[in-house]
Coordinates of C-alpha atoms in Angstrom, one line a residue:
Chain A
M1 CA 76.9 92.8 79.7
D2 CA 76.8 90.5 82.7
A3 CA 79.5 90.4 85.3
F4 CA 81.2 87.2 84.1
S5 CA 81.5 88.2 80.5
G6 CA 82.5 91.6 81.7
L7 CA 85.3 90.2 83.8
L8 CA 86.4 88.0 80.9
L9 CA 86.7 91.1 78.8
G10 CA 88.5 92.9 81.6
F11 CA 91.1 90.2 81.9
Q12 CA 91.6 90.1 78.2
I13 CA 92.4 93.8 78.3
I14 CA 94.6 93.8 81.4
L15 CA 96.6 90.7 80.5
T16 CA 98.8 92.6 78.1
P17 CA 102.5 93.3 78.8
Q18 CA 102.0 97.1 78.9
N19 CA 99.0 97.0 81.3
L20 CA 100.5 94.4 83.5
I21 CA 103.8 96.4 83.8
L22 CA 101.8 99.6 84.6
C23 CA 99.7 97.8 87.2
L24 CA 103.0 96.5 88.8
V25 CA 104.6 100.0 88.6
G26 CA 101.5 101.5 90.3
S27 CA 101.6 98.8 93.0
V28 CA 105.3 99.4 93.7
V29 CA 104.9 103.2 93.7
G30 CA 101.7 102.9 95.9
T31 CA 103.5 100.7 98.4
L32 CA 106.5 103.1 98.4
I33 CA 104.2 106.1 99.0
G34 CA 102.4 104.1 101.7
V35 CA 105.7 103.1 103.4
L36 CA 107.3 106.5 103.4
P37 CA 105.8 109.0 105.8
G38 CA 105.2 112.5 104.6
I39 CA 103.7 111.9 101.2
G40 CA 100.2 110.6 100.8
P41 CA 98.5 108.7 98.0
L42 CA 96.7 111.8 96.8
A43 CA 99.8 113.9 96.3
A44 CA 101.5 110.9 94.6
L45 CA 98.5 110.4 92.3
A46 CA 98.6 114.1 91.4
L47 CA 102.4 113.9 90.8
L48 CA 102.0 111.0 88.4
L49 CA 98.9 112.2 86.7
P50 CA 100.8 114.0 83.9
V51 CA 102.5 110.7 83.1
T52 CA 99.2 109.2 82.2
F53 CA 98.4 111.9 79.6
T54 CA 100.5 110.0 77.1
L55 CA 99.1 106.6 78.0
P56 CA 95.9 104.9 76.7
P57 CA 93.0 105.5 79.2
V58 CA 93.0 102.0 80.5
A59 CA 96.7 101.9 81.2
G60 CA 96.7 105.3 82.8
I61 CA 93.7 104.7 85.1
V62 CA 95.0 101.2 86.0
M63 CA 98.3 102.6 87.2
L64 CA 96.6 105.4 89.2
A65 CA 94.2 102.9 90.8
A66 CA 97.1 100.6 91.7
I67 CA 98.9 103.5 93.5
F68 CA 95.7 104.1 95.6
Y69 CA 95.3 100.6 96.8
G70 CA 99.1 100.0 97.0
A71 CA 99.4 102.9 99.5
M72 CA 96.8 101.2 101.7
Y73 CA 99.0 98.1 101.8
G74 CA 102.3 100.0 102.4
G75 CA 100.9 102.3 105.1
S76 CA 100.8 99.4 107.6
T77 CA 104.6 98.8 107.4
T78 CA 105.4 102.2 108.7
S79 CA 102.7 102.1 111.4
I80 CA 103.9 98.8 112.7
L81 CA 107.7 99.5 112.6
L82 CA 107.8 103.2 113.2
N83 CA 104.6 104.0 115.2
M84 CA 104.0 106.6 112.5
P85 CA 101.3 106.1 109.8
G86 CA 102.7 106.0 106.2
E87 CA 99.2 107.2 105.1
A88 CA 96.3 108.4 107.1
A89 CA 94.2 105.2 106.9
S90 CA 96.9 103.3 108.9
V91 CA 96.8 105.6 111.9
V92 CA 94.8 103.1 113.9
T93 CA 97.2 100.3 113.1
C94 CA 99.9 102.1 115.1
R95 CA 98.2 101.2 118.3
D96 CA 98.5 97.4 118.3
G97 CA 100.9 97.0 115.4
Y98 CA 103.7 98.9 117.0
Q99 CA 103.2 97.2 120.3
M100 CA 103.4 93.8 118.6
A101 CA 106.7 94.9 117.0
R102 CA 108.1 96.0 120.4
Q103 CA 107.2 92.6 121.7
G104 CA 109.2 91.0 118.9
R105 CA 106.1 90.1 116.8
A106 CA 106.7 92.5 113.9
G107 CA 106.6 89.6 111.4
P108 CA 103.1 88.3 112.2
A109 CA 101.8 91.9 112.4
L110 CA 103.2 92.7 109.0
G111 CA 102.0 89.3 107.7
I112 CA 98.4 89.6 108.9
A113 CA 98.2 93.2 107.6
A114 CA 99.3 92.1 104.1
I115 CA 97.2 88.9 104.1
G116 CA 94.2 90.6 105.6
S117 CA 94.6 93.4 103.0
F118 CA 94.7 90.8 100.2
I119 CA 91.6 89.0 101.4
A120 CA 89.7 92.2 101.9
G121 CA 90.9 93.7 98.7
T122 CA 89.9 90.6 96.7
L123 CA 86.5 90.3 98.4
S124 CA 85.7 94.0 97.8
V125 CA 86.7 93.8 94.1
L126 CA 84.5 90.7 93.8
A127 CA 81.6 92.7 95.3
L128 CA 82.5 95.7 93.1
S129 CA 82.3 93.4 90.0
F130 CA 78.7 92.4 90.8
F131 CA 77.3 95.5 92.6
A132 CA 78.6 98.3 90.3
P133 CA 76.8 97.1 87.2
V134 CA 73.5 96.8 89.1
L135 CA 73.8 100.3 90.5
G136 CA 75.0 101.6 87.1
G137 CA 72.0 100.0 85.4
F138 CA 69.6 101.7 87.9
A139 CA 71.4 105.0 87.4
L140 CA 70.7 104.9 83.6
R141 CA 67.3 106.3 84.5
F142 CA 68.9 109.4 85.8
G143 CA 68.7 112.7 84.0
P144 CA 70.2 116.1 84.9
P145 CA 68.0 116.8 87.9
E146 CA 68.7 113.3 89.4
N147 CA 72.5 113.8 88.8
F148 CA 72.4 117.2 90.5
A149 CA 70.5 115.8 93.5
L150 CA 72.9 112.8 93.7
M151 CA 75.9 115.2 93.8
V152 CA 74.2 117.3 96.5
L153 CA 73.7 114.1 98.6
G154 CA 77.3 113.0 98.0
L155 CA 78.7 116.3 99.2
I156 CA 76.5 116.5 102.3
S157 CA 77.4 112.9 103.2
T158 CA 81.1 114.0 103.0
L159 CA 80.4 116.5 105.7
F160 CA 79.4 113.7 108.0
M161 CA 82.7 112.0 107.8
I162 CA 85.2 114.8 107.9
S163 CA 87.4 115.6 110.8
G164 CA 86.7 118.8 112.7
S165 CA 83.8 121.3 112.2
T166 CA 81.0 120.6 109.6
L167 CA 80.6 124.4 109.2
K168 CA 84.3 124.6 108.1
G169 CA 83.6 121.6 105.8
L170 CA 80.8 123.5 104.2
I171 CA 83.1 126.5 103.8
M172 CA 85.5 124.3 102.0
I173 CA 82.8 123.0 99.7
T174 CA 81.7 126.5 98.7
L175 CA 85.3 127.5 98.1
G176 CA 85.8 124.5 95.9
F177 CA 82.7 125.5 93.9
L178 CA 83.9 129.1 93.5
L179 CA 87.5 128.2 92.5
A180 CA 86.1 125.7 90.0
T181 CA 84.1 128.4 88.3
I182 CA 87.2 130.5 87.5
G183 CA 87.9 130.7 83.8
I184 CA 85.7 130.7 80.6
D185 CA 82.1 129.5 81.0
V186 CA 81.9 126.8 78.4
V187 CA 78.2 127.4 77.7
N188 CA 78.4 131.1 76.6
G189 CA 82.1 131.9 76.6
Q190 CA 81.9 134.5 79.4
E191 CA 85.0 135.0 81.5
R192 CA 84.4 134.4 85.2
F193 CA 86.8 135.7 88.0
T194 CA 89.8 135.9 85.6
F195 CA 90.6 139.6 86.4
G196 CA 91.9 139.9 82.9
T197 CA 94.7 137.5 83.5
I198 CA 95.4 135.1 80.7
N199 CA 96.7 132.5 83.1
L200 CA 93.2 132.2 84.7
T201 CA 91.2 132.0 81.5
G202 CA 91.7 128.2 81.4
G203 CA 90.7 127.9 85.1
I204 CA 92.8 126.6 87.9
D205 CA 94.3 123.2 87.2
I206 CA 93.6 120.4 89.7
L207 CA 97.3 119.3 89.8
P208 CA 98.9 122.4 91.5
L209 CA 95.9 122.5 93.8
V210 CA 96.2 119.0 95.1
I211 CA 100.0 119.0 95.2
G212 CA 100.0 122.3 97.1
L213 CA 97.3 121.3 99.6
Y214 CA 98.3 117.8 100.2
G215 CA 102.0 117.7 99.3
I216 CA 103.6 121.1 100.1
S217 CA 101.4 121.9 103.1
E218 CA 102.2 118.4 104.5
I219 CA 105.9 119.1 104.1
L220 CA 105.6 122.5 105.7
T221 CA 103.8 121.0 108.7
N222 CA 106.5 118.3 109.0
V223 CA 109.5 120.6 108.8
E224 CA 108.1 122.8 111.6
R225 CA 109.8 120.5 114.1
A226 CA 112.8 118.1 113.5
M227 CA 111.1 114.7 113.1
S228 CA 112.5 111.9 115.4
T229 CA 111.4 108.3 114.7
S230 CA 112.0 105.1 116.5
L231 CA 112.3 102.2 114.0
V232 CA 111.9 98.8 115.6
T233 CA 115.2 97.3 114.3
S234 CA 115.0 93.9 115.9
R235 CA 114.8 91.0 113.4
I236 CA 111.4 90.8 111.7
G237 CA 111.4 87.0 111.5
S238 CA 108.7 85.0 109.8
V239 CA 105.9 87.1 108.4
F240 CA 103.5 84.2 108.5
P241 CA 101.0 84.3 111.3
T242 CA 100.7 81.2 113.6
R243 CA 97.6 79.0 113.8
A244 CA 96.6 80.8 116.9
D245 CA 97.0 84.2 115.2
W246 CA 94.8 82.9 112.3
R247 CA 92.1 81.7 114.7
V248 CA 91.6 85.1 116.2
S249 CA 92.2 87.1 113.0
L250 CA 89.9 85.4 110.5
M251 CA 86.6 86.9 111.7
P252 CA 88.1 90.4 112.1
I253 CA 89.4 90.2 108.6
L254 CA 85.9 89.1 107.2
R255 CA 84.1 91.7 109.3
G256 CA 86.6 94.4 108.3
S257 CA 86.0 93.4 104.6
G258 CA 82.3 93.8 104.8
L259 CA 82.3 96.9 106.9
G260 CA 85.0 98.5 104.8
F261 CA 83.2 97.8 101.5
L262 CA 79.9 99.3 102.9
L263 CA 81.6 102.4 104.3
G264 CA 83.5 102.8 101.0
L265 CA 80.2 103.1 99.2
I266 CA 79.2 106.1 101.2
P267 CA 80.6 109.4 100.0
G268 CA 83.0 110.6 102.7
G269 CA 83.3 107.1 104.2
G270 CA 86.6 106.0 102.7
P271 CA 89.5 104.0 104.1
I272 CA 90.2 106.1 107.2
T273 CA 86.7 105.9 108.6
A274 CA 86.5 102.2 107.8
A275 CA 89.7 101.5 109.7
F276 CA 88.6 103.4 112.8
M277 CA 85.1 101.8 112.7
S278 CA 86.6 98.3 112.3
Y279 CA 88.9 98.9 115.3
A280 CA 86.0 100.1 117.4
L281 CA 83.8 97.1 116.3
E282 CA 86.5 94.5 117.1
Q283 CA 87.1 96.1 120.5
R284 CA 83.4 95.9 121.3
L285 CA 83.1 92.3 120.1
S286 CA 86.2 91.1 121.8
P287 CA 85.9 89.1 125.1
H288 CA 89.1 91.0 126.2
P289 CA 88.7 94.6 125.1
E290 CA 91.2 95.7 127.6
R291 CA 94.0 94.0 125.5
F292 CA 93.4 96.4 122.6
G293 CA 96.3 98.9 122.5
T294 CA 98.7 96.4 124.1
G295 CA 99.6 94.5 120.9
T296 CA 96.6 92.3 120.0
I297 CA 96.6 91.0 116.5
E298 CA 92.9 91.6 115.9
G299 CA 93.6 95.3 116.3
V300 CA 95.8 95.0 113.2
A301 CA 93.8 92.5 111.1
G302 CA 90.4 94.3 111.3
P303 CA 91.4 97.9 110.4
E304 CA 93.9 96.9 107.8
S305 CA 91.3 94.7 106.0
A306 CA 88.7 97.4 106.4
N307 CA 90.8 100.2 104.8
N308 CA 91.6 98.0 101.8
A309 CA 88.0 96.9 101.4
A310 CA 87.0 100.5 101.4
V311 CA 89.0 101.1 98.2
G312 CA 86.9 98.6 96.3
G313 CA 83.7 100.0 97.8
G314 CA 84.8 103.6 97.0
M315 CA 85.2 102.6 93.3
V316 CA 81.5 101.6 93.0
P317 CA 80.0 105.2 93.1
V318 CA 82.9 106.5 91.0
L319 CA 82.6 103.9 88.2
S320 CA 78.8 103.5 88.2
L321 CA 77.5 107.0 89.1
G322 CA 80.5 109.3 88.5
I323 CA 80.3 110.4 92.1
P324 CA 83.6 110.4 94.1
G325 CA 83.4 109.9 97.9
T326 CA 87.0 110.8 98.7
P327 CA 89.6 113.2 97.2
V328 CA 91.5 110.2 95.8
T329 CA 88.6 108.9 93.9
A330 CA 87.7 112.4 92.9
L331 CA 91.2 112.7 91.4
L332 CA 90.7 109.4 89.6
L333 CA 87.5 110.8 88.2
G334 CA 89.4 113.9 87.2
A335 CA 91.9 111.7 85.4
L336 CA 89.1 110.1 83.4
V337 CA 87.8 113.6 82.4
I338 CA 91.3 114.6 81.3
Q339 CA 91.4 111.5 79.1
G340 CA 88.2 112.8 77.5
I341 CA 85.9 110.3 79.1
Q342 CA 82.6 111.4 80.6
P343 CA 82.1 109.7 83.9
G344 CA 78.5 108.8 85.0
P345 CA 75.9 106.2 84.6
L346 CA 76.7 105.8 80.9
F347 CA 80.4 105.1 81.5
M348 CA 79.9 101.4 81.8
V349 CA 77.7 101.3 78.6
N350 CA 80.0 103.5 76.5
H351 CA 83.4 102.2 77.8
P352 CA 83.0 98.6 79.0
D353 CA 86.6 97.9 78.1
L354 CA 87.8 100.6 80.5
F355 CA 85.3 99.7 83.3
W356 CA 86.1 96.0 83.3
G357 CA 89.8 96.6 82.6
I358 CA 90.0 98.6 85.8
V359 CA 88.0 96.0 87.8
A360 CA 90.2 93.1 86.4
S361 CA 93.4 95.1 87.2
M362 CA 92.3 95.3 90.8
Y363 CA 92.4 91.5 91.1
I364 CA 95.8 91.4 89.5
G365 CA 97.1 94.4 91.6
N366 CA 96.0 92.7 94.8
L367 CA 98.1 89.7 93.9
F368 CA 101.1 91.9 93.0
L369 CA 100.8 93.6 96.4
L370 CA 100.6 90.4 98.4
I371 CA 104.0 89.4 96.8
L372 CA 105.4 92.9 97.3
N373 CA 104.4 93.0 100.9
L374 CA 105.2 89.5 102.1
P375 CA 108.5 88.2 100.7
L376 CA 109.8 91.7 99.9
V377 CA 108.9 93.4 103.2
G378 CA 112.6 93.6 104.1
L379 CA 113.2 95.9 101.2
W380 CA 110.5 98.4 102.4
V381 CA 112.0 98.2 106.0
Q382 CA 115.4 99.3 104.6
L383 CA 113.6 102.3 103.0
L384 CA 112.4 103.4 106.4
R385 CA 116.0 104.0 107.4
V386 CA 116.2 107.0 105.1
P387 CA 115.8 110.1 107.3
Y388 CA 112.9 112.4 106.5
R389 CA 115.4 115.4 106.3
Y390 CA 116.9 113.8 103.2
L391 CA 113.6 112.7 101.8
F392 CA 111.5 115.9 101.7
P393 CA 113.8 117.9 99.4
V394 CA 113.5 115.1 96.9
V395 CA 109.7 115.1 97.3
L396 CA 109.7 118.9 96.7
L397 CA 111.7 118.4 93.5
L398 CA 109.2 115.8 92.3
S399 CA 106.3 118.1 93.2
V400 CA 107.8 120.9 91.1
V401 CA 108.5 118.6 88.1
G402 CA 105.0 116.9 88.4
T403 CA 103.3 120.3 88.5
Y404 CA 105.3 122.0 85.8
S405 CA 105.3 119.1 83.3
A406 CA 101.4 119.2 82.9
N407 CA 101.2 122.6 81.3
K408 CA 104.8 123.8 81.1
N409 CA 103.7 127.0 82.9
T410 CA 105.4 128.5 85.9
F411 CA 102.0 130.1 86.9
D412 CA 101.0 126.5 88.1
L413 CA 104.1 126.5 90.3
W414 CA 103.0 129.7 92.0
V415 CA 99.5 128.2 92.5
M416 CA 101.1 125.1 94.0
L417 CA 103.2 127.2 96.4
G418 CA 100.3 129.5 97.3
F419 CA 98.0 126.6 98.1
G420 CA 100.8 124.9 100.0
V421 CA 101.1 127.9 102.3
I422 CA 97.3 128.4 102.6
G423 CA 96.9 124.7 103.3
W424 CA 99.6 124.8 106.0
F425 CA 97.9 127.8 107.6
L426 CA 94.3 126.3 107.4
R427 CA 95.5 123.0 108.8
K428 CA 96.3 124.9 112.0
F429 CA 92.6 125.9 112.3
E430 CA 91.4 122.3 111.6
Y431 CA 90.1 122.8 108.1
D432 CA 89.7 119.5 106.2
F433 CA 90.5 119.7 102.5
A434 CA 88.6 116.6 101.5
P435 CA 85.3 118.4 100.8
F436 CA 87.2 121.1 98.9
I437 CA 88.8 118.7 96.5
I438 CA 85.6 116.8 95.9
A439 CA 83.6 120.0 95.4
F440 CA 86.2 121.4 93.0
I441 CA 86.1 118.3 90.8
L442 CA 82.3 117.9 91.0
A443 CA 81.5 121.6 90.4
P444 CA 81.6 121.6 86.6
L445 CA 79.4 118.5 86.4
M446 CA 77.1 119.9 89.1
E447 CA 76.7 123.3 87.4
Q448 CA 76.1 121.6 84.0
S449 CA 73.4 119.4 85.6
L450 CA 71.8 122.3 87.4
R451 CA 71.6 124.4 84.2
Q452 CA 70.3 121.6 82.1
A453 CA 67.7 120.7 84.8
L454 CA 66.5 124.3 84.9
V455 CA 66.4 124.7 81.1
M456 CA 64.2 121.5 80.8
S457 CA 61.9 122.6 83.6
R458 CA 58.6 124.5 83.1
D459 CA 58.3 125.3 86.8
G460 CA 61.9 126.4 87.5
P461 CA 63.4 124.8 90.6
M462 CA 60.2 122.8 91.3
I463 CA 61.5 120.2 88.9
F464 CA 63.6 118.9 91.7
L465 CA 60.5 118.1 93.7
H466 CA 58.3 116.8 90.9
R467 CA 60.6 113.9 89.9
P468 CA 60.5 111.1 92.5
I469 CA 64.1 110.0 92.5
T470 CA 65.3 113.6 92.8
A471 CA 62.8 114.3 95.5
V472 CA 63.9 111.3 97.5
L473 CA 67.6 112.2 97.1
L474 CA 67.0 115.7 98.2
A475 CA 64.8 114.6 101.1
V476 CA 67.6 112.4 102.3
S477 CA 70.0 115.3 102.0
A478 CA 67.7 117.5 104.0
V479 CA 67.5 114.8 106.7
L480 CA 71.3 114.7 106.9
V481 CA 71.5 118.5 107.1
A482 CA 68.9 118.4 109.9
L483 CA 71.0 115.7 111.7
I484 CA 74.1 117.8 111.4
V485 CA 72.4 120.8 112.8
V486 CA 70.4 119.1 115.6
K487 CA 72.7 116.3 116.7
P488 CA 76.4 116.9 117.1
R489 CA 78.4 114.4 115.0
R490 CA 80.9 112.0 116.5
F491 CA 84.4 113.0 115.9
I492 CA 86.3 110.8 113.5
P493 CA 90.1 111.4 114.0
G494 CA 91.7 112.2 110.7
G495 CA 88.5 111.3 108.9
G496 CA 88.1 112.2 105.2
D497 CA 91.6 112.9 104.2
V498 CA 92.1 110.1 101.8
Chain B
M1 CA 90.8 133.8 118.9
I2 CA 91.5 136.8 116.9
V3 CA 93.2 135.1 113.9
E4 CA 90.3 132.6 113.6
R5 CA 87.9 135.6 113.5
L6 CA 90.0 137.3 110.9
I7 CA 89.8 134.1 108.7
C8 CA 86.0 134.3 109.1
L9 CA 86.1 137.9 107.9
V10 CA 88.2 136.8 104.9
W11 CA 85.5 134.2 104.0
I12 CA 82.8 136.9 104.3
L13 CA 84.7 139.3 102.2
I14 CA 85.5 136.7 99.5
G15 CA 81.8 135.6 99.5
G16 CA 80.5 139.1 99.3
A17 CA 82.9 140.2 96.5
A18 CA 82.3 137.0 94.5
A19 CA 78.6 137.3 94.9
S20 CA 78.7 140.9 93.6
M21 CA 80.8 139.9 90.6
A22 CA 78.6 136.9 89.9
W23 CA 75.5 139.1 90.0
S24 CA 77.1 141.3 87.3
M25 CA 77.5 138.3 85.1
R26 CA 73.7 137.8 85.1
L27 CA 72.0 135.0 86.9
F28 CA 69.3 134.2 84.3
G29 CA 69.3 134.8 80.6
S30 CA 66.7 134.4 77.8
H31 CA 67.4 130.6 77.6
G32 CA 67.5 129.9 81.4
P33 CA 70.3 130.0 84.0
D34 CA 73.3 132.2 83.0
S35 CA 77.0 132.2 83.9
G36 CA 76.5 134.0 87.3
L37 CA 73.9 131.7 88.9
F38 CA 76.1 128.9 90.2
P39 CA 79.0 131.1 91.5
F40 CA 76.4 133.5 93.0
V41 CA 74.8 130.7 95.0
A42 CA 78.3 129.4 96.1
A43 CA 79.5 132.8 97.0
L44 CA 76.3 133.6 99.0
L45 CA 76.7 130.3 100.9
L46 CA 80.4 131.1 101.6
G47 CA 79.5 134.5 103.0
L48 CA 76.7 133.1 105.2
C49 CA 78.9 130.3 106.5
G50 CA 81.6 132.8 107.3
V51 CA 79.0 134.8 109.4
A52 CA 77.9 131.6 111.1
L53 CA 81.4 130.6 111.9
L54 CA 82.2 134.1 113.3
L55 CA 79.2 133.8 115.6
S56 CA 79.7 130.3 116.8
P57 CA 83.0 129.8 118.7
R58 CA 82.2 126.1 119.3
H59 CA 83.4 125.6 115.7
H60 CA 86.7 127.3 116.3
A61 CA 89.9 125.3 116.7
R62 CA 90.6 124.4 120.3
T63 CA 94.4 124.8 120.2
I64 CA 96.7 126.3 117.6
G65 CA 100.1 124.7 117.5
W66 CA 102.3 127.5 116.1
P67 CA 105.9 126.5 115.2
P68 CA 108.8 127.6 117.3
R69 CA 111.2 130.2 115.9
T70 CA 113.5 127.6 114.4
G71 CA 110.4 126.0 112.8
V72 CA 109.4 129.3 111.2
I73 CA 112.9 129.7 109.8
R74 CA 112.8 126.1 108.3
I75 CA 109.3 126.8 106.8
G76 CA 110.7 130.1 105.4
G77 CA 113.6 128.2 103.9
V78 CA 111.3 125.7 102.1
I79 CA 109.1 128.5 100.7
V80 CA 112.2 130.5 99.6
G81 CA 113.7 127.4 98.0
L82 CA 110.5 126.7 96.1
A83 CA 110.1 130.3 95.0
V84 CA 113.7 130.4 93.8
M85 CA 113.1 127.3 91.7
T86 CA 109.9 128.7 90.3
L87 CA 111.7 131.9 89.2
A88 CA 114.8 130.1 87.9
L89 CA 113.2 127.1 86.1
P90 CA 112.2 128.7 82.8
H91 CA 115.6 130.5 82.5
A92 CA 118.1 128.2 84.0
G93 CA 116.5 124.8 83.3
F94 CA 115.6 122.0 85.6
A95 CA 119.2 120.8 86.4
A96 CA 120.6 124.1 87.6
S97 CA 117.5 125.4 89.4
G98 CA 116.9 122.0 91.0
F99 CA 120.5 121.8 92.2
V100 CA 120.4 125.3 93.7
T101 CA 117.0 124.5 95.4
M102 CA 118.4 121.4 96.9
L103 CA 121.5 123.3 98.2
I104 CA 119.1 125.8 99.9
L105 CA 116.9 123.1 101.4
L106 CA 119.7 120.9 102.6
R107 CA 122.2 123.6 103.8
A108 CA 119.9 126.3 105.1
V109 CA 116.9 124.3 106.3
E110 CA 118.5 121.0 107.3
R111 CA 122.0 122.2 108.2
A112 CA 123.5 119.2 106.4
G113 CA 127.2 119.0 105.8
W114 CA 128.7 120.2 102.4
V115 CA 129.6 116.7 101.3
Q116 CA 126.2 115.2 102.0
T117 CA 124.5 118.3 100.5
L118 CA 126.5 118.2 97.2
L119 CA 126.1 114.4 96.9
L120 CA 122.4 114.3 97.6
A121 CA 121.7 117.3 95.4
S122 CA 123.6 115.8 92.5
V123 CA 122.1 112.3 92.9
S124 CA 118.5 113.5 93.3
V125 CA 118.6 115.9 90.4
A126 CA 120.1 113.2 88.2
A127 CA 117.6 110.6 89.4
V128 CA 114.6 112.9 88.6
M129 CA 116.0 113.8 85.2
L130 CA 116.5 110.1 84.5
L131 CA 113.1 109.1 85.7
F132 CA 111.0 111.9 84.3
G133 CA 113.1 113.0 81.3
L134 CA 114.3 109.7 80.0
L135 CA 112.2 106.8 81.3
L136 CA 108.8 108.6 81.3
G137 CA 109.5 110.7 78.3
M138 CA 108.5 114.0 79.9
P139 CA 110.7 116.8 78.6
L140 CA 112.1 118.9 81.4
P141 CA 113.0 122.6 80.9
R142 CA 116.6 123.1 79.6
G143 CA 118.9 126.0 80.5
P144 CA 121.3 127.9 78.3
W145 CA 123.9 125.1 78.7
G146 CA 121.6 122.4 77.3
V147 CA 120.5 120.6 80.5

């Protein structure tokens, strides 16, 4: 199916009242999550994942995807008005956005963030529409050995983009693998690491894990010290940028869109890296780099465009190869698996309605978000007046309900609490959870591919070297490992969390 | 730092124990790889990474920001609140356990006034029940009094 007829099919699917409402709900929830500091898009996705169990696959995934890109829009509002990122990808927007707000230019800053996000989001979905089918078509040649090698490459690439130590990242990957193997082996029914406990025979569920690591541990970190915020309360004024603002912002928006999309494609790249790289690029290209950090609009336009474009880019490997590059896309992949859909190269062939429905929903969702973030920005500003001390107990209640409602099992709540405490503790020692979540979700597919590859091989592990695509993918992985060992990586602040 | 080294030892111990258990599951069977192979490789890697981390201090965290005493109490309050809710949820239902948890969090952790606490606890529990129970159709656990 070519891209045009695919998009036509996608719009036919998405333009139904139920799907449109769920896309809108996802956009509103995503913006809310982005605006409110203390709860990220990953925890929000995990909380709402049980809601999607009762929905048709298209409707459920459309809502979850809308939460993801909605959070990217909403995060800028908090960065600009509070100097505190609503979600990690908006950290860099604090620098110039907050300074603009202090100079009485909060309106243009919020406006350029929303418009830039819309342009970048739309361009990246356009690129996704044409690029994903090509990549997916190529990936149809892949068998189990290629899939395994691709997942190895994806995980090693993730190590390049995480914050902190790569060795700690590797530890997180192996822990993710080990935890994913708990339960009954589906091939031969053997119990693994269950210690005779009935609660572990089904394995550890992804929901309590994600809510614990990203929701509870975040709250524990935040309540350590009473949070004080400084909301810029002066009138926001017109959110539409002036002609002069447009003149300096247009190229950063376009560059951010391209850069964000490309970085989104790379496993581990994601919105955070895209935003930081875009900021660095704009500063380097600017004739006045010294103005960055003092309230220059390019410092908002570029990164905000880049983090939204990375969402579209990040969907390419998920939808065409079944390889997630970030924990959020890994969770989206997990949602597909829960719905009984096998992700991978055959996804587009077997489920064109779902693939094109998701793509079409992203066009519609971007439009919803432009409306939600321009005329309705005042509403989100009012929400920022809610003190965190009243907010976090409600988030905790939601976490308990979200975790419990999936299996109606209190064991999941203990897992959530346990991982919350472990997560809080490990954060102190600069462990990044992104590789852990990605490895946990990829592990069953990876193990299956490894076993199938070895069963079909006459030369044991040599099959990975005899097949050209596999050999190339593993050679690239080896080069990346060598680079990690030989050349110290540049630190990317907060990299890899989303 | 001693705590960081202890964490490395935990990784080594987990890796070693998991590798030993995976070995007993058999790595290869008559038809190829068996249940133990994948976890064995993962456990082995974990143990080796733990050793490498123990021996290379440049990978250790530069500064550890431990919370002040009041912070520890607040964290303790959140953990106790969640534990109480987990224990009470199947027996007392969502409404009662959620309300008590909110009381603990708002009074003990945030030192909010009684009026604010009671108001926020009631409103948030009712809002969650309305959103999840009624609008999203997700049945919440009920206590002996029916809610």
